[in-house]
Coordinates of C-alpha atoms in Angstrom, one line a residue:
M1 CA 28.9 -7.4 -85.6
Q2 CA 29.4 -5.2 -82.5
S3 CA 32.4 -2.9 -82.4
Q4 CA 34.9 -2.7 -79.6
D5 CA 33.3 0.5 -78.2
D6 CA 29.9 -1.2 -78.1
V7 CA 31.3 -4.1 -76.2
R8 CA 33.1 -1.7 -73.8
N9 CA 29.7 0.0 -73.1
L10 CA 27.9 -3.3 -72.4
P11 CA 27.1 -3.5 -68.7
I12 CA 28.1 -6.4 -66.5
D13 CA 25.2 -7.5 -64.3
I14 CA 26.1 -9.6 -61.2
T15 CA 23.6 -11.1 -58.7
F16 CA 24.7 -10.1 -55.3
S17 CA 24.3 -13.5 -53.8
R18 CA 26.7 -15.0 -56.4
L19 CA 29.3 -12.2 -56.3
G20 CA 31.9 -14.1 -54.4
E21 CA 31.6 -17.2 -56.6
W22 CA 31.6 -15.0 -59.7
L23 CA 34.9 -13.4 -58.7
V24 CA 36.6 -16.7 -58.0
D25 CA 35.3 -18.3 -61.3
R26 CA 36.8 -15.4 -63.3
K27 CA 40.1 -15.6 -61.4
R28 CA 39.7 -12.1 -60.1
I29 CA 40.4 -13.2 -56.5
P30 CA 42.2 -16.4 -55.3
A31 CA 40.2 -19.4 -54.3
D32 CA 41.7 -19.2 -50.7
W33 CA 40.8 -15.6 -50.2
R34 CA 39.0 -16.4 -47.0
K35 CA 42.2 -17.7 -45.4
K36 CA 44.1 -14.6 -46.4
V37 CA 41.3 -12.4 -44.9
A38 CA 41.5 -14.4 -41.7
V39 CA 45.3 -13.7 -41.5
I40 CA 44.7 -10.0 -42.1
R41 CA 42.1 -9.9 -39.3
V42 CA 44.5 -11.5 -36.9
K43 CA 46.9 -8.7 -37.7
I44 CA 44.2 -6.1 -37.3
S45 CA 43.3 -7.4 -33.8
K46 CA 46.9 -7.4 -32.8
E47 CA 47.6 -3.8 -34.0
F48 CA 44.3 -2.3 -32.9
S49 CA 45.4 -2.3 -29.2
S50 CA 48.4 -0.1 -30.0
L51 CA 46.4 2.3 -32.1
P52 CA 46.6 5.9 -30.7
K53 CA 42.9 6.4 -30.1
D54 CA 43.3 9.9 -28.9
V55 CA 44.3 11.1 -32.4
D56 CA 40.7 11.0 -33.7
P57 CA 37.3 10.3 -32.1
Y58 CA 36.6 7.9 -35.0
F59 CA 39.0 5.4 -33.5
Q60 CA 37.0 5.2 -30.2
T61 CA 33.9 4.0 -32.1
L62 CA 35.6 1.1 -33.8
D63 CA 35.3 -2.6 -32.9
P64 CA 38.3 -4.7 -33.9
E65 CA 35.9 -7.6 -34.8
V66 CA 34.2 -5.6 -37.6
I67 CA 37.2 -3.7 -39.0
G68 CA 37.4 -4.4 -42.7
Y69 CA 39.0 -2.9 -45.8
L70 CA 37.0 0.4 -45.7
E71 CA 37.7 0.9 -42.0
A72 CA 41.4 0.1 -42.3
K73 CA 41.7 2.5 -45.2
K74 CA 40.1 5.3 -43.3
I75 CA 42.3 4.6 -40.3
Y76 CA 45.3 4.8 -42.6
E77 CA 44.2 8.1 -44.1
I78 CA 43.6 9.6 -40.7
L79 CA 47.0 8.5 -39.5
L80 CA 48.6 9.8 -42.7
K81 CA 47.1 13.3 -42.1
T82 CA 48.0 13.5 -38.5
T83 CA 51.6 12.1 -38.7
P84 CA 52.9 13.0 -42.2
E85 CA 56.5 13.1 -41.0
S86 CA 56.6 9.5 -39.7
R87 CA 58.8 8.1 -42.5
N88 CA 62.1 6.3 -42.4
I89 CA 65.2 6.9 -44.5
F90 CA 63.8 4.9 -47.4
G91 CA 60.7 7.2 -47.6
R92 CA 58.3 4.6 -46.2
L93 CA 55.9 5.2 -43.4
S94 CA 56.9 4.1 -40.0
G95 CA 55.0 3.6 -36.7
A96 CA 51.2 3.1 -36.7
S97 CA 50.9 4.7 -40.1
G98 CA 53.2 2.1 -41.6
V99 CA 51.5 -0.8 -39.9
W100 CA 48.0 0.2 -41.2
E101 CA 49.5 0.9 -44.7
A102 CA 50.7 -2.7 -44.8
I103 CA 47.2 -3.9 -43.7
V104 CA 45.6 -1.9 -46.6
R105 CA 48.1 -3.2 -49.1
A106 CA 47.4 -6.8 -47.9
F107 CA 43.7 -6.2 -48.6
E108 CA 44.4 -4.7 -52.0
K109 CA 46.8 -7.5 -53.0
D110 CA 45.0 -9.9 -55.4
H111 CA 41.8 -7.9 -54.8
I112 CA 41.2 -9.7 -51.5
Y113 CA 39.0 -6.8 -50.3
L114 CA 36.4 -7.7 -53.1
G115 CA 35.9 -11.1 -51.6
E116 CA 35.5 -9.6 -48.1
A117 CA 33.0 -7.1 -49.5
A118 CA 31.0 -9.8 -51.2
Q119 CA 30.8 -11.8 -48.0
I120 CA 29.7 -8.8 -45.9
I121 CA 27.1 -7.7 -48.5
I122 CA 25.5 -11.2 -48.5
Q123 CA 25.5 -11.4 -44.7
N124 CA 24.0 -7.9 -44.3
V125 CA 21.3 -8.3 -47.0
N126 CA 20.2 -11.8 -46.1
Y127 CA 20.5 -11.7 -42.3
E128 CA 21.7 -8.6 -40.5
I129 CA 19.4 -5.9 -41.9
P130 CA 16.2 -8.0 -42.0
Y131 CA 16.8 -9.0 -38.4
L132 CA 17.3 -5.4 -37.3
K133 CA 14.1 -4.4 -39.3
K134 CA 12.1 -7.1 -37.5
Q135 CA 13.5 -5.9 -34.2
V136 CA 12.4 -2.3 -35.0
Q137 CA 8.9 -3.5 -36.0
K138 CA 8.6 -5.6 -32.9
V139 CA 9.5 -2.6 -30.7
Q140 CA 7.1 -0.4 -32.5
Q141 CA 4.3 -2.9 -32.2
Q142 CA 5.0 -3.2 -28.4
M143 CA 4.9 0.6 -28.1
A144 CA 1.6 0.7 -29.9
E145 CA 0.2 -1.9 -27.5
L146 CA 1.5 0.1 -24.6
D147 CA -0.3 3.1 -26.0
R148 CA -3.6 1.1 -26.1
K149 CA -2.9 -0.3 -22.6
E150 CA -2.2 3.2 -21.3
A151 CA -5.4 4.5 -22.7
D152 CA -7.4 1.6 -21.1
I153 CA -5.7 2.2 -17.8
K154 CA -6.5 5.9 -17.9
R155 CA -10.1 5.2 -18.6
S156 CA -10.1 2.7 -15.7
V157 CA -8.5 5.3 -13.4
A158 CA -11.1 7.9 -14.3
L159 CA -13.9 5.3 -13.8
S160 CA -12.5 4.2 -10.4
A161 CA -12.1 7.8 -9.3
T162 CA -15.7 8.5 -10.4
K163 CA -17.0 5.5 -8.5
Y164 CA -15.1 6.5 -5.4
E165 CA -16.3 10.1 -5.5
E166 CA -19.9 8.9 -6.1
A167 CA -19.7 6.5 -3.2
C168 CA -18.3 9.3 -0.9
R169 CA -20.8 11.8 -2.2
E170 CA -23.7 9.4 -1.5
L171 CA -22.6 9.2 2.1
G172 CA -21.7 12.9 2.3
L173 CA -17.9 12.3 2.7
Q174 CA -15.0 14.2 1.3
G175 CA -12.8 11.0 1.0
N176 CA -9.8 12.2 3.0
N177 CA -10.2 10.1 6.1
V178 CA -13.1 7.7 5.5
R179 CA -13.5 6.2 8.9
R180 CA -13.3 9.6 10.7
E181 CA -15.7 11.2 8.3
L182 CA -18.2 8.4 8.6
L183 CA -18.2 8.7 12.4
E184 CA -18.6 12.5 12.0
T185 CA -21.4 12.1 9.4
A186 CA -23.3 10.0 11.9
N187 CA -23.9 13.2 13.8
S188 CA -26.3 14.2 11.1
L189 CA -28.7 11.4 12.1
P190 CA -30.5 13.5 14.7
T191 CA -31.3 16.1 12.0
T192 CA -32.6 13.4 9.8
F193 CA -34.7 11.9 12.6
A194 CA -36.1 15.3 13.5
K195 CA -37.1 15.9 9.9
I196 CA -38.8 12.5 9.8
L197 CA -40.8 13.4 13.0
E198 CA -41.6 16.8 11.5
V199 CA -43.1 15.1 8.4
I200 CA -45.0 12.5 10.4
N201 CA -46.4 15.3 12.7
S202 CA -47.4 17.5 9.7
D203 CA -51.0 18.3 9.0
S204 CA -51.1 16.4 5.8
V205 CA -50.0 13.1 7.5
S206 CA -52.5 13.8 10.3
G207 CA -55.2 14.2 7.8
A208 CA -54.2 11.0 6.0
M209 CA -54.3 9.1 9.2
E210 CA -57.7 10.5 10.1
Y211 CA -59.0 9.8 6.6
Y212 CA -57.8 6.2 6.7
S213 CA -59.1 5.6 10.2
A214 CA -62.5 7.1 9.3
Y215 CA -62.7 5.0 6.1
V216 CA -61.9 1.8 7.9
K217 CA -64.4 2.6 10.6
D218 CA -67.1 3.3 8.0
V219 CA -66.5 0.5 5.6
H220 CA -64.8 -2.3 7.5
T221 CA -66.5 -2.2 10.9
E222 CA -69.4 -4.4 11.6
K223 CA -72.5 -3.2 13.4
D224 CA -72.4 -3.2 17.2
K225 CA -68.7 -3.9 17.2
P226 CA -65.8 -1.6 18.1
P227 CA -63.9 -0.2 15.2
R228 CA -60.6 -1.9 14.3
V229 CA -57.5 0.0 15.6
V230 CA -55.2 1.0 12.7
L231 CA -51.9 2.8 12.5
E232 CA -50.9 2.1 16.1
N233 CA -47.2 2.7 15.5
L234 CA -47.7 6.0 13.8
K235 CA -50.0 7.2 16.6
D236 CA -47.4 6.1 19.1
I237 CA -44.6 8.0 17.5
R238 CA -46.7 11.1 17.3
E239 CA -47.8 10.8 21.0
N240 CA -44.5 9.6 22.3
P241 CA -41.7 10.9 20.1
P242 CA -38.4 9.0 20.5
S243 CA -35.2 10.5 21.6
L244 CA -33.0 12.0 18.9
S245 CA -29.7 11.6 20.7
V246 CA -27.0 9.4 19.1
L247 CA -24.0 11.1 20.6
G248 CA -23.3 8.3 23.0
A249 CA -22.9 5.8 20.2
V250 CA -20.7 8.1 18.2
E251 CA -18.4 8.8 21.1
A252 CA -18.2 5.1 21.8
L253 CA -17.1 4.3 18.3
D254 CA -14.7 7.2 18.4
A255 CA -13.2 5.9 21.6
D256 CA -12.9 2.4 20.2
N257 CA -11.1 3.8 17.1
N258 CA -8.7 5.7 19.4
Q259 CA -8.2 2.7 21.6
S260 CA -7.2 0.6 18.5
S261 CA -4.6 3.2 17.6
E262 CA -3.3 3.2 21.1
N263 CA -3.1 -0.6 21.2
A264 CA -1.2 -0.6 17.9
N265 CA 1.5 1.8 19.4
G266 CA 1.2 0.9 23.1
T267 CA 3.5 -2.1 23.1
D268 CA 6.6 -0.2 22.0
V269 CA 5.8 2.7 24.4
A270 CA 5.4 0.4 27.3
A271 CA 8.6 -1.5 26.5
D272 CA 10.5 1.8 26.3
S273 CA 9.1 3.1 29.6
I274 CA 10.2 0.0 31.7
D275 CA 13.3 0.6 33.8
W276 CA 15.0 -2.7 34.3
D277 CA 17.3 -1.2 36.9
I278 CA 20.3 -3.3 35.6
T279 CA 23.8 -1.9 35.9
L280 CA 27.1 -3.2 34.4
D281 CA 29.1 -2.7 37.6
T282 CA 30.5 -6.2 37.9
A283 CA 32.8 -5.2 40.8
E284 CA 29.9 -5.4 43.3
I285 CA 28.3 -8.6 41.9
D286 CA 28.5 -11.5 44.3
W287 CA 27.9 -14.7 42.4
D288 CA 28.0 -16.8 45.6
V289 CA 30.5 -19.3 44.2
S290 CA 33.0 -20.8 46.7
M291 CA 36.3 -22.1 45.6
V292 CA 36.4 -24.6 48.5
E293 CA 35.5 -28.1 47.5
E294 CA 33.1 -29.7 49.9
V295 CA 33.6 -33.1 51.2
D296 CA 31.4 -35.8 49.7
S297 CA 29.4 -37.6 52.4
G298 CA 29.4 -40.8 50.4
N299 CA 25.8 -40.9 49.4
D300 CA 26.6 -39.7 45.8
L301 CA 24.5 -36.6 46.4
G302 CA 27.4 -34.2 46.9
S303 CA 26.6 -31.6 49.4
Y304 CA 22.9 -32.5 49.5
E305 CA 21.4 -35.0 51.9
I306 CA 18.3 -37.1 51.8
V307 CA 16.3 -36.8 55.0
N308 CA 13.5 -39.2 56.0
A309 CA 10.2 -37.7 57.1
S310 CA 10.3 -40.0 60.2
D311 CA 13.6 -38.5 61.3
I312 CA 12.3 -34.9 61.5
P313 CA 11.4 -33.9 65.1
E314 CA 7.9 -33.2 66.0
N315 CA 8.6 -29.7 67.1
S316 CA 10.6 -28.9 63.9
P317 CA 9.4 -26.1 61.8
F318 CA 9.9 -28.2 58.7
K319 CA 7.5 -30.9 59.9
V320 CA 4.5 -31.1 57.5
E321 CA 1.4 -32.9 58.6
E322 CA -0.5 -35.3 56.2
G323 CA -3.2 -33.6 54.3
Q324 CA -1.7 -30.2 55.1
G325 CA -0.5 -28.3 52.0
G326 CA 2.6 -26.4 51.8
P327 CA 2.9 -22.8 52.8
E328 CA 0.7 -20.7 50.6
V329 CA 2.6 -18.2 48.5
D330 CA 0.8 -15.2 47.1
V331 CA 2.2 -14.9 43.6
S332 CA 1.3 -11.2 43.5
E333 CA 3.7 -10.7 46.4
I334 CA 6.7 -11.9 44.4
S335 CA 8.7 -9.2 42.7
W336 CA 11.0 -10.3 39.9
D337 CA 12.6 -6.9 39.6
V338 CA 16.1 -7.9 40.5
S339 CA 18.6 -5.1 41.2
V340 CA 22.3 -5.7 41.2
E341 CA 23.3 -2.5 43.1
T342 CA 20.5 -2.1 45.6
P343 CA 18.1 -4.5 47.4
Q344 CA 15.2 -2.1 46.9
V345 CA 12.4 -3.4 44.8
E346 CA 10.5 -1.3 42.3
E347 CA 7.0 -2.5 41.4
I348 CA 5.9 -2.5 37.8
A349 CA 2.3 -3.0 37.0
D350 CA 2.5 -4.3 33.5
S351 CA -0.2 -6.9 34.0
A352 CA -2.5 -4.3 35.6
L353 CA -1.9 -2.0 32.6
L354 CA -2.7 -4.7 30.2
E355 CA -5.9 -5.7 32.1
S356 CA -6.9 -2.1 32.2
R357 CA -6.6 -1.7 28.4
Q358 CA -8.5 -4.9 27.8
E359 CA -11.3 -3.7 30.1
N360 CA -11.4 -0.3 28.3
Q361 CA -11.7 -2.1 25.0
I362 CA -14.6 -4.3 26.3
Q363 CA -16.3 -1.3 27.7
S364 CA -15.9 0.6 24.4
T365 CA -17.4 -2.3 22.5
T366 CA -20.3 -2.4 24.9
Q367 CA -20.9 1.3 24.5
V368 CA -20.9 0.8 20.7
L369 CA -23.9 -1.5 21.0
G370 CA -25.4 0.8 23.6
S371 CA -28.5 0.3 25.6
G372 CA -32.0 0.9 24.3
E373 CA -32.6 3.6 26.9
E374 CA -29.7 5.8 26.0
R375 CA -30.2 5.7 22.2
S376 CA -32.9 6.8 19.9
Q377 CA -35.5 4.1 19.2
L378 CA -35.2 5.1 15.5
L379 CA -31.8 3.3 15.6
E380 CA -33.6 0.0 16.1
T381 CA -34.6 -1.8 13.0
E382 CA -37.7 -3.3 14.4
Y383 CA -39.0 0.1 15.5
R384 CA -38.4 1.6 12.1
N385 CA -40.0 -1.3 10.3
K386 CA -43.2 -0.9 12.3
I387 CA -43.3 2.8 11.4
L388 CA -42.6 1.9 7.7
D389 CA -45.4 -0.7 7.7
D390 CA -47.9 1.9 8.8
L391 CA -46.6 4.5 6.3
Y392 CA -46.8 2.0 3.4
E393 CA -50.3 1.0 4.5
V394 CA -51.5 4.6 4.4
K395 CA -49.7 5.3 1.1
A396 CA -51.3 2.2 -0.5
F397 CA -54.7 3.3 0.7
L398 CA -54.3 6.9 -0.6
N399 CA -53.0 5.7 -4.0
Q400 CA -56.0 3.4 -4.3
R401 CA -58.4 6.2 -3.4
L402 CA -56.8 8.4 -6.0
I403 CA -57.3 5.8 -8.7
E404 CA -60.9 5.3 -7.7
L405 CA -61.7 9.0 -7.6
R406 CA -60.1 9.7 -11.0
N407 CA -61.6 6.7 -12.8
E408 CA -64.1 8.1 -15.3
D409 CA -65.9 4.8 -15.8
T410 CA -67.0 4.8 -12.1
L411 CA -67.2 8.5 -11.6
S412 CA -70.9 8.6 -11.3
L413 CA -70.8 5.7 -8.8
Q414 CA -68.2 7.5 -6.8
H415 CA -70.3 10.6 -6.6
H416 CA -73.2 8.6 -5.3
V417 CA -71.0 6.9 -2.7
Q418 CA -69.5 10.2 -1.7
A419 CA -73.0 11.6 -1.2
V420 CA -74.1 8.9 1.2
A421 CA -70.7 8.7 3.0
P422 CA -70.1 10.4 6.3
L423 CA -69.2 14.0 6.2
V424 CA -65.6 13.3 7.3
L425 CA -65.1 11.2 4.1
Q426 CA -66.8 13.6 1.7
Q427 CA -64.2 16.4 2.2
Y428 CA -61.3 14.4 0.8
S429 CA -60.9 15.1 -2.9
P430 CA -57.9 14.1 -5.2
E431 CA -56.5 17.6 -4.8
I432 CA -56.3 17.1 -1.0
I433 CA -55.1 13.5 -1.1
E434 CA -52.1 14.3 -3.4
P435 CA -50.1 16.4 -0.9
M436 CA -50.7 13.6 1.7
V437 CA -49.1 11.1 -0.7
V438 CA -46.1 13.4 -1.3
D439 CA -45.5 13.9 2.5
I440 CA -45.8 10.2 3.3
S441 CA -43.5 9.3 0.4
M442 CA -41.0 11.8 1.8
A443 CA -41.1 10.2 5.2
I444 CA -40.6 6.7 3.7
S445 CA -37.7 8.1 1.6
L446 CA -36.1 9.6 4.7
L447 CA -36.3 6.3 6.5
T448 CA -35.2 4.0 3.7
N449 CA -32.6 6.0 1.7
K450 CA -29.1 4.4 1.6
K451 CA -27.4 7.1 3.5
T452 CA -29.8 6.8 6.5
R453 CA -29.5 3.0 6.5
D454 CA -25.7 3.1 6.3
L455 CA -25.4 5.6 9.1
V456 CA -27.8 3.6 11.3
M457 CA -25.8 0.4 10.6
I458 CA -22.6 2.3 11.4
L459 CA -23.9 3.0 14.9
N460 CA -25.4 -0.4 15.4
S461 CA -22.5 -2.6 14.1
K462 CA -18.8 -1.9 14.2
R463 CA -18.3 -4.8 11.8
F464 CA -20.5 -3.0 9.2
L465 CA -18.4 0.2 9.8
D466 CA -15.2 -1.8 9.1
R467 CA -16.7 -3.4 6.0
L468 CA -17.9 -0.1 4.6
V469 CA -14.5 1.5 5.3
S470 CA -12.9 -1.4 3.6
E471 CA -15.1 -1.2 0.5
L472 CA -14.4 2.5 0.1
E473 CA -10.7 2.1 0.7
E474 CA -10.6 -0.8 -1.8
K475 CA -12.1 1.5 -4.4
K476 CA -9.5 4.2 -3.6
H477 CA -6.7 1.5 -3.5
R478 CA -7.8 0.3 -7.0
E479 CA -7.3 3.9 -8.3
V480 CA -3.9 4.1 -6.7
K481 CA -2.9 0.7 -8.0
L482 CA -4.0 1.7 -11.5
K483 CA -1.9 4.8 -11.3
E484 CA 1.1 2.7 -10.2
S485 CA 0.5 0.5 -13.3
L486 CA 0.6 3.7 -15.4
K487 CA 4.1 4.4 -14.0
D488 CA 5.1 0.8 -15.0
V489 CA 3.8 1.5 -18.5
G490 CA 5.8 4.7 -18.6
R491 CA 9.0 2.8 -17.5
R492 CA 8.3 0.1 -20.1
R493 CA 7.9 2.7 -22.8
M494 CA 11.2 4.3 -21.8
E495 CA 12.9 0.9 -22.1
L496 CA 11.4 0.4 -25.5
Q497 CA 12.4 3.8 -26.6
N498 CA 16.0 3.2 -25.4
S499 CA 16.0 -0.2 -27.3
L500 CA 14.7 1.5 -30.4
S501 CA 17.3 4.2 -30.1
S502 CA 20.0 1.5 -30.0
I503 CA 18.6 -0.5 -32.9
W504 CA 18.1 2.4 -35.3
P505 CA 21.8 3.4 -35.5
K506 CA 22.8 -0.2 -36.0
Q507 CA 20.3 -0.6 -38.9
E508 CA 21.4 2.7 -40.5
A509 CA 25.1 1.8 -40.1
A510 CA 24.5 -1.6 -41.8
L511 CA 22.7 0.1 -44.7
V512 CA 25.4 2.7 -45.1
K513 CA 28.1 0.1 -45.1
T514 CA 26.3 -2.2 -47.5
R515 CA 25.8 0.7 -49.9
A516 CA 29.4 1.7 -49.6
L517 CA 30.6 -1.9 -50.3
K518 CA 28.3 -2.1 -53.3
D519 CA 29.7 1.1 -54.7
L520 CA 33.2 -0.1 -54.0
C521 CA 32.7 -3.4 -55.8
E522 CA 31.0 -1.8 -58.8
T523 CA 33.8 0.8 -59.1
S524 CA 36.6 -1.7 -58.7
L525 CA 35.2 -4.2 -61.1
S526 CA 34.6 -1.5 -63.6
S527 CA 38.2 -0.5 -63.5
I528 CA 39.3 -4.1 -63.8
F529 CA 37.1 -4.6 -66.9
D530 CA 38.4 -1.6 -68.8
G531 CA 35.7 0.8 -67.6
R532 CA 32.7 -1.4 -68.5
P533 CA 29.8 -0.5 -66.2
V534 CA 29.1 -3.1 -63.5
N535 CA 25.7 -3.4 -61.8
I536 CA 25.1 -5.6 -58.8
R537 CA 21.5 -6.8 -59.0
G538 CA 19.1 -8.5 -56.7
E539 CA 17.3 -7.9 -53.4
I540 CA 20.1 -5.6 -52.3
N541 CA 18.8 -2.7 -54.4
T542 CA 15.2 -3.1 -53.0
L543 CA 16.6 -3.1 -49.5
L544 CA 18.8 -0.1 -50.0
N545 CA 16.0 1.9 -51.7
A546 CA 13.6 1.0 -48.9
G547 CA 16.3 2.2 -46.4
V548 CA 16.6 5.5 -48.2
S549 CA 12.8 6.1 -48.3
A550 CA 12.4 5.2 -44.6

């Protein structure tokens, strides 16, 4: 048999989700406690507007919709400290302090505040706090995704910048003004052409040509027939070196570029420079309007009269013969520059200016294409291809000869062939042929590398220049666009951080209030049950402990 002290020490465990029903079942709060709480809240909303908010900063943080027993009691305590002398002749508080004292007493009557606390606890544990936690997790996940996205964009920015720099470096550009730098880089073509001619005229290439010609003459020429002519184009470029001048083409492209800029801005300038010679002095304007009403002649044509051609006298200046056209009027003699103040006419040559600009543009485009006589023949694709054909032919021959001379299986045969070959063929050993191959490969490389091809195409085709500039600017624009997206990511991160900053306080406030209400219920119920310990069980403890650890 347990003693009274043992019973008093037995704890009372209450599941938080059944706290309100438990209090009603044990008659600790009235069954209509919700109606009484609603009446108290109406009174709180009414009195909150007259609350002196300048008394304490805490009052400015309150929302009348969420003021409960704990908030009302704190308001009452603050008012009691700040206005202790506000009492009437009966010793009761008056003014705002008395009003909020009445509100607190209404909560404490019949333990109504326990029912309100149970309701708020259930709402916070089941709905409010889980929702805020999910919002925090969602924002944190979005920020993690933004971090990954930012890292990807930064890699793309670096890659785009590298590609742009490589493309500019390949063309010898700095990347500040692509079109201007391309046109200026075209001035290096004469140096490249001069280097090509220098290689072609070198002793090693001359020796390779002589070696190939002698070999063809000895091996591939029938008896009593003239030897086949080989390497005609290489011989021609050595005997008749082409011009190296490309300045005319560059200047034409430059002029065309400047002309485009002028056309873009010329319309506004021309419009501003026109003097319409119109004044607002209406006192001197003669509108040629008479106030006298003319008499109608009865033919319903007013002051106008229909005249038959047969009625016109023969000697009249208005007589027009059949087949004879009207008087010819030179449109160019008509001046539409109407002046109100003076009859003098000022000629404006707008059409002439426009025609002049169009002619300049056409001439500029013609100069871009250029004439074959003014430009280097190396700018012509067909001419370069002929030179390349001969160079590839010689290179293939020399490579084949190197393979044959270094083949150990046929070495003895090669020595025998070399012994019976003409003297001019015997002097070429692999050590002599190798420098020939190097120089010929250098000439081919100078003619076929991307920079040379692009510069030649720039001078030959304005469309290619525009496309090349567009490609380079597109790469640069991609880098700029990616950097702009980085700014968007930064702005989005700032928004998420602001959202997180607003959610965290709400979550912490809900946890603090739930913990305070739990302690209030346990303390109050313990005093009601003669000091027996009261424990509120359930998910609330897990939630509060997780909040503390976080």
